[in-house]
C-alpha cells in the first residue's frame, strides 16, 4: 500500500495565524456585546471551521442566530483576515515547508490541502508563496455542508474522492495517504477517515499530540518522508 498523497492542514500547520483568528473572533464577539472566554475559544475553535467555532461560541452564551446572520459574521471576519494578510510581510509560514513540498514533488506524490478555512483565505496565501502552484487540490469549508467541520472526516474523504476523479488511474484509498495536522480535531478527522496522520506540535505539546497521532514531530523541518516507507511497505505486505 504505497504512499500516494499528502494531505496538509492549513491554519496552524502551514501558516502561523491562530493568534490572528483568535483576535478577529474576539472582536466579533465584543461587537455582539459578548465577552470572549479563552477556554471556550480553545475548545470551540482550534482545528475547526469558523462556522462551527462561531456557532458553538454563540450558543454557549445563549445566542441563537439565523444562518443568514451567521454568514454575515463569517463574511466580516473573512474580509478582516484578508486585510491582515495583506499587511504581513513576510507571511508567518512555518519553517520546513519548502523542504516538505520538495520531498512531496520528488516522490511524485499528490498534494492537497484539507482545511476548515475558507477557500479565499487559502488561495490568497498560496498565491503569495512560490510553491503554491504545486497544490493540486483544495478542500475548504466552502466544499462541505454548512456546519460540517473537523473532527468529522468529511473533508478527508472528499479529498480522496476528488483526487480519484482528477487522476483516473490513481486508485487512491485512505491508507495510501498521509495527513499532516496540528490540532486534536484535525487528527481525529484524519483517523476517522482511515488516514494515517502525522501530528506536528505547533499548537499542542508533543506529549499530547503523541497520544493521538500515528507519528509526531515537534517541527515540520524534522520530517523526512523516507522514514514512513517501511510503514507503507508493511501495509502492502499485510495479508488480506
Tab-separated table of C-alpha atoms in Angstrom:
chain	number	residue	atom	x	y	z
A	1	UNK	CA	0.000	0.000	0.000
A	2	UNK	CA	2.326	2.702	-1.265
A	3	UNK	CA	2.095	6.302	-0.127
A	4	UNK	CA	0.421	8.246	-2.954
A	5	UNK	CA	-0.843	11.526	-1.485
A	6	UNK	CA	-0.030	14.004	1.265
A	7	UNK	CA	-2.979	15.936	2.715
A	8	UNK	CA	-1.997	19.060	4.637
A	9	UNK	CA	-3.976	21.089	7.124
A	10	UNK	CA	-3.678	24.872	6.687
A	11	UNK	CA	-4.133	27.105	9.771
A	12	UNK	CA	-1.559	26.264	12.417
A	13	UNK	CA	0.242	23.886	10.076
A	14	UNK	CA	1.204	25.920	7.021
A	15	UNK	CA	0.626	29.419	8.349
A	16	UNK	CA	1.093	30.506	11.953
A	17	UNK	CA	-2.133	32.503	12.143
A	18	UNK	CA	-4.055	31.032	15.066
A	19	UNK	CA	-3.481	34.203	17.111
A	20	UNK	CA	-4.866	36.287	14.235
A	21	UNK	CA	-8.020	34.191	14.041
A	22	UNK	CA	-8.458	34.326	17.807
A	23	UNK	CA	-8.180	38.113	17.821
A	24	UNK	CA	-10.680	38.501	14.970
A	25	UNK	CA	-13.177	36.182	16.651
A	26	UNK	CA	-12.795	38.073	19.920
A	27	UNK	CA	-13.545	41.297	18.035
A	28	UNK	CA	-16.712	39.795	16.572
A	29	UNK	CA	-17.889	38.641	19.989
A	30	UNK	CA	-17.245	42.047	21.525
A	31	UNK	CA	-19.196	43.680	18.711
A	32	UNK	CA	-22.038	41.333	19.615
A	33	UNK	CA	-21.778	42.522	23.240
A	34	UNK	CA	-20.382	39.184	24.357
A	35	UNK	CA	-17.283	38.592	26.477
A	36	UNK	CA	-14.709	36.212	24.938
A	37	UNK	CA	-13.715	33.272	27.133
A	38	UNK	CA	-10.225	31.872	26.392
A	39	UNK	CA	-11.255	28.330	27.344
A	40	UNK	CA	-14.282	28.474	25.054
A	41	UNK	CA	-12.119	29.769	22.222
A	42	UNK	CA	-9.736	26.830	22.571
A	43	UNK	CA	-12.462	24.213	22.889
A	44	UNK	CA	-14.680	25.545	20.112
A	45	UNK	CA	-12.218	26.866	17.572
A	46	UNK	CA	-8.858	25.108	17.340
A	47	UNK	CA	-8.808	22.927	14.246
A	48	UNK	CA	-12.433	23.691	13.375
A	49	UNK	CA	-14.113	25.848	10.762
A	50	UNK	CA	-15.148	29.406	11.568
A	51	UNK	CA	-18.799	28.445	11.112
A	52	UNK	CA	-18.579	25.645	13.679
A	53	UNK	CA	-16.480	27.804	16.002
A	54	UNK	CA	-18.795	30.824	15.993
A	55	UNK	CA	-21.954	28.725	16.175
A	56	UNK	CA	-20.724	26.974	19.307
A	57	UNK	CA	-19.356	30.146	20.902
A	58	UNK	CA	-22.640	31.985	20.403
A	59	UNK	CA	-24.661	29.003	21.632
A	60	UNK	CA	-22.571	28.785	24.809
A	61	UNK	CA	-23.526	32.371	25.576
A	62	UNK	CA	-27.210	31.814	24.894
A	63	UNK	CA	-27.303	33.377	21.449
A	64	UNK	CA	-29.324	31.791	18.691
A	65	UNK	CA	-28.598	33.298	15.280
A	66	UNK	CA	-30.008	32.567	11.852
A	67	UNK	CA	-27.934	31.059	9.074
A	68	UNK	CA	-28.133	34.388	7.259
A	69	UNK	CA	-26.780	36.355	10.209
A	70	UNK	CA	-24.058	33.780	10.856
A	71	UNK	CA	-22.981	34.135	7.242
A	72	UNK	CA	-22.718	37.905	7.713
A	73	UNK	CA	-20.431	37.388	10.712
A	74	UNK	CA	-18.310	34.921	8.753
A	75	UNK	CA	-18.001	37.281	5.802
A	76	UNK	CA	-16.995	40.114	8.123
A	77	UNK	CA	-14.269	38.012	9.705
A	78	UNK	CA	-13.032	36.700	6.334
A	79	UNK	CA	-12.690	40.232	4.969
A	80	UNK	CA	-10.725	41.318	8.022
A	81	UNK	CA	-8.467	38.267	7.809
A	82	UNK	CA	-7.555	39.097	4.210
A	83	UNK	CA	-6.861	42.689	5.252
A	84	UNK	CA	-4.484	41.446	7.957
A	85	UNK	CA	-2.731	39.116	5.479
A	86	UNK	CA	-2.211	41.995	3.067
A	87	UNK	CA	-0.260	43.832	5.769
A	88	UNK	CA	2.053	40.953	6.657
A	89	UNK	CA	5.485	40.852	5.093
A	90	UNK	CA	6.726	38.205	5.284
A	91	UNK	CA	3.865	35.799	5.889
A	92	UNK	CA	4.210	33.864	9.161
A	93	UNK	CA	4.822	30.496	7.491
A	94	UNK	CA	6.227	27.601	9.491
A	95	UNK	CA	9.863	26.624	8.829
A	96	UNK	CA	10.304	23.432	6.865
A	97	UNK	CA	7.510	23.919	4.331
A	98	UNK	CA	9.824	24.432	1.356
A	99	UNK	CA	11.663	21.192	2.058
A	100	UNK	CA	8.437	19.256	2.666
A	101	UNK	CA	6.974	20.417	-0.657
A	102	UNK	CA	10.250	19.462	-2.354
A	103	UNK	CA	10.084	15.970	-0.825
A	104	UNK	CA	6.473	15.540	-1.943
A	105	UNK	CA	7.310	16.588	-5.507
A	106	UNK	CA	10.470	14.471	-5.650
A	107	UNK	CA	8.465	11.418	-4.609
A	108	UNK	CA	5.790	12.286	-7.215
A	109	UNK	CA	3.049	12.318	-4.592
A	110	UNK	CA	-0.247	14.156	-4.964
A	111	UNK	CA	-0.553	17.216	-2.722
A	112	UNK	CA	-3.811	18.555	-1.298
A	113	UNK	CA	-4.889	20.932	1.438
A	114	UNK	CA	-7.763	19.809	3.663
A	115	UNK	CA	-8.874	22.655	5.890
A	116	UNK	CA	-11.778	24.305	7.633
A	117	UNK	CA	-10.590	27.678	6.335
A	118	UNK	CA	-12.358	29.479	3.532
A	119	UNK	CA	-11.092	28.885	0.020
A	120	UNK	CA	-10.382	32.597	-0.492
A	121	UNK	CA	-8.048	32.586	2.518
A	122	UNK	CA	-6.155	29.504	1.379
A	123	UNK	CA	-5.865	30.705	-2.219
A	124	UNK	CA	-4.614	34.113	-1.084
A	125	UNK	CA	-1.769	32.540	0.879
A	126	UNK	CA	-0.921	30.093	-1.919
A	127	UNK	CA	-0.742	32.977	-4.388
A	128	UNK	CA	1.986	34.546	-2.250
A	129	UNK	CA	4.283	31.503	-1.924
A	130	UNK	CA	6.435	30.082	-4.686
A	131	UNK	CA	5.245	26.520	-4.155
A	132	UNK	CA	1.534	27.345	-4.187
A	133	UNK	CA	1.112	26.160	-7.773
A	134	UNK	CA	2.082	22.650	-6.728
A	135	UNK	CA	-1.009	22.197	-4.551
A	136	UNK	CA	-3.219	20.053	-6.740
A	137	UNK	CA	-6.425	20.219	-4.710
A	138	UNK	CA	-8.005	22.361	-2.019
A	139	UNK	CA	-10.815	21.130	0.208
A	140	UNK	CA	-12.082	24.068	2.246
A	141	UNK	CA	-15.074	24.944	4.387
A	142	UNK	CA	-16.770	26.074	1.168
A	143	UNK	CA	-16.747	22.490	-0.142
A	144	UNK	CA	-18.604	20.980	2.815
A	145	UNK	CA	-22.178	21.214	4.016
A	146	UNK	CA	-22.891	24.094	6.424
A	147	UNK	CA	-21.835	23.210	9.948
A	148	UNK	CA	-19.671	20.260	8.914
A	149	UNK	CA	-16.173	20.627	10.352
A	150	UNK	CA	-13.289	18.619	11.720
A	151	UNK	CA	-13.291	16.296	13.668
A	152	UNK	CA	-15.824	14.984	11.142
A	153	UNK	CA	-13.941	13.023	8.442
A	154	UNK	CA	-15.874	14.554	5.516
A	155	UNK	CA	-13.067	16.817	4.276
A	156	UNK	CA	-10.555	13.990	4.053
A	157	UNK	CA	-12.997	11.619	2.401
A	158	UNK	CA	-13.921	14.301	-0.135
A	159	UNK	CA	-10.250	14.973	-0.890
A	160	UNK	CA	-9.673	11.295	-1.674
A	161	UNK	CA	-12.795	11.185	-3.837
A	162	UNK	CA	-11.795	14.266	-5.841
A	163	UNK	CA	-8.196	13.164	-6.304
A	164	UNK	CA	-9.511	9.923	-7.758
A	165	UNK	CA	-11.748	11.930	-10.073
A	166	UNK	CA	-8.806	14.059	-11.220
A	167	UNK	CA	-6.477	11.117	-11.743
A	168	UNK	CA	-8.392	8.146	-13.125
A	169	UNK	CA	-5.631	5.596	-12.572
A	170	UNK	CA	-4.663	6.735	-9.072
A	171	UNK	CA	-6.885	4.263	-7.187
A	172	UNK	CA	-6.361	6.255	-4.009
A	173	UNK	CA	-7.694	4.954	-0.695
A	174	UNK	CA	-7.253	6.339	2.841
A	175	UNK	CA	-4.373	4.002	3.626
A	176	UNK	CA	-2.449	5.432	0.634
A	177	UNK	CA	-2.485	8.908	2.191
A	178	UNK	CA	-0.618	10.820	4.852
A	179	UNK	CA	-2.427	13.582	6.738
A	180	UNK	CA	-0.336	16.247	8.483
A	181	UNK	CA	-2.189	18.015	11.296
A	182	UNK	CA	-1.516	20.175	14.348
A	183	UNK	CA	-4.849	20.070	16.220
A	184	UNK	CA	-6.802	17.419	18.086
A	185	UNK	CA	-9.830	17.974	15.842
A	186	UNK	CA	-7.745	17.582	12.698
A	187	UNK	CA	-6.010	14.437	13.924
A	188	UNK	CA	-9.358	12.912	14.855
A	189	UNK	CA	-10.824	13.805	11.455
A	190	UNK	CA	-7.988	12.047	9.629
A	191	UNK	CA	-8.203	8.973	11.854
A	192	UNK	CA	-11.959	8.733	11.400
A	193	UNK	CA	-11.380	8.820	7.638
A	194	UNK	CA	-8.886	5.972	7.957
A	195	UNK	CA	-5.901	8.154	7.003
A	196	UNK	CA	-2.588	7.713	8.870
A	197	UNK	CA	-1.754	11.041	10.472
A	198	UNK	CA	1.458	12.813	11.389
A	199	UNK	CA	0.958	15.256	14.242
A	200	UNK	CA	3.102	18.389	14.440
A	201	UNK	CA	3.443	20.026	17.854
A	202	UNK	CA	2.763	23.569	16.668
A	203	UNK	CA	-0.374	24.067	18.735
A	204	UNK	CA	-0.214	21.456	21.498
A	205	UNK	CA	2.747	19.919	23.363
A	206	UNK	CA	4.479	16.908	21.838
A	207	UNK	CA	3.251	14.576	24.573
A	208	UNK	CA	-0.395	15.475	23.984
A	209	UNK	CA	-0.120	15.070	20.210
A	210	UNK	CA	1.755	11.777	20.638
A	211	UNK	CA	-1.236	10.197	22.350
A	212	UNK	CA	-3.430	10.826	19.322
A	213	UNK	CA	-1.428	10.746	16.086
A	214	UNK	CA	0.190	7.828	14.243
A	215	UNK	CA	3.507	9.694	14.363
A	216	UNK	CA	4.548	13.014	15.885
A	217	UNK	CA	7.287	15.600	15.389
A	218	UNK	CA	7.995	18.936	17.023
A	219	UNK	CA	8.658	20.855	13.806
A	220	UNK	CA	7.910	20.419	10.099
A	221	UNK	CA	11.596	20.660	9.222
A	222	UNK	CA	12.179	17.391	11.089
A	223	UNK	CA	10.011	15.433	8.663
A	224	UNK	CA	11.687	13.031	6.245
A	225	UNK	CA	9.117	11.157	4.169
A	226	UNK	CA	11.587	8.288	3.703
A	227	UNK	CA	11.007	7.448	7.377
A	228	UNK	CA	7.486	6.374	6.505
A	229	UNK	CA	8.359	3.975	3.686
A	230	UNK	CA	8.632	0.940	5.985
A	231	UNK	CA	5.127	1.596	7.334
A	232	UNK	CA	3.511	1.841	3.914
A	233	UNK	CA	5.534	-1.156	2.657
A	234	UNK	CA	4.316	-3.124	5.675
A	235	UNK	CA	0.741	-2.204	4.780
A	236	UNK	CA	1.359	-3.649	1.295
A	237	UNK	CA	2.577	-6.933	2.704
A	238	UNK	CA	-0.277	-7.435	5.152
A	239	UNK	CA	-2.442	-10.484	4.349
A	240	UNK	CA	-5.990	-9.823	3.127
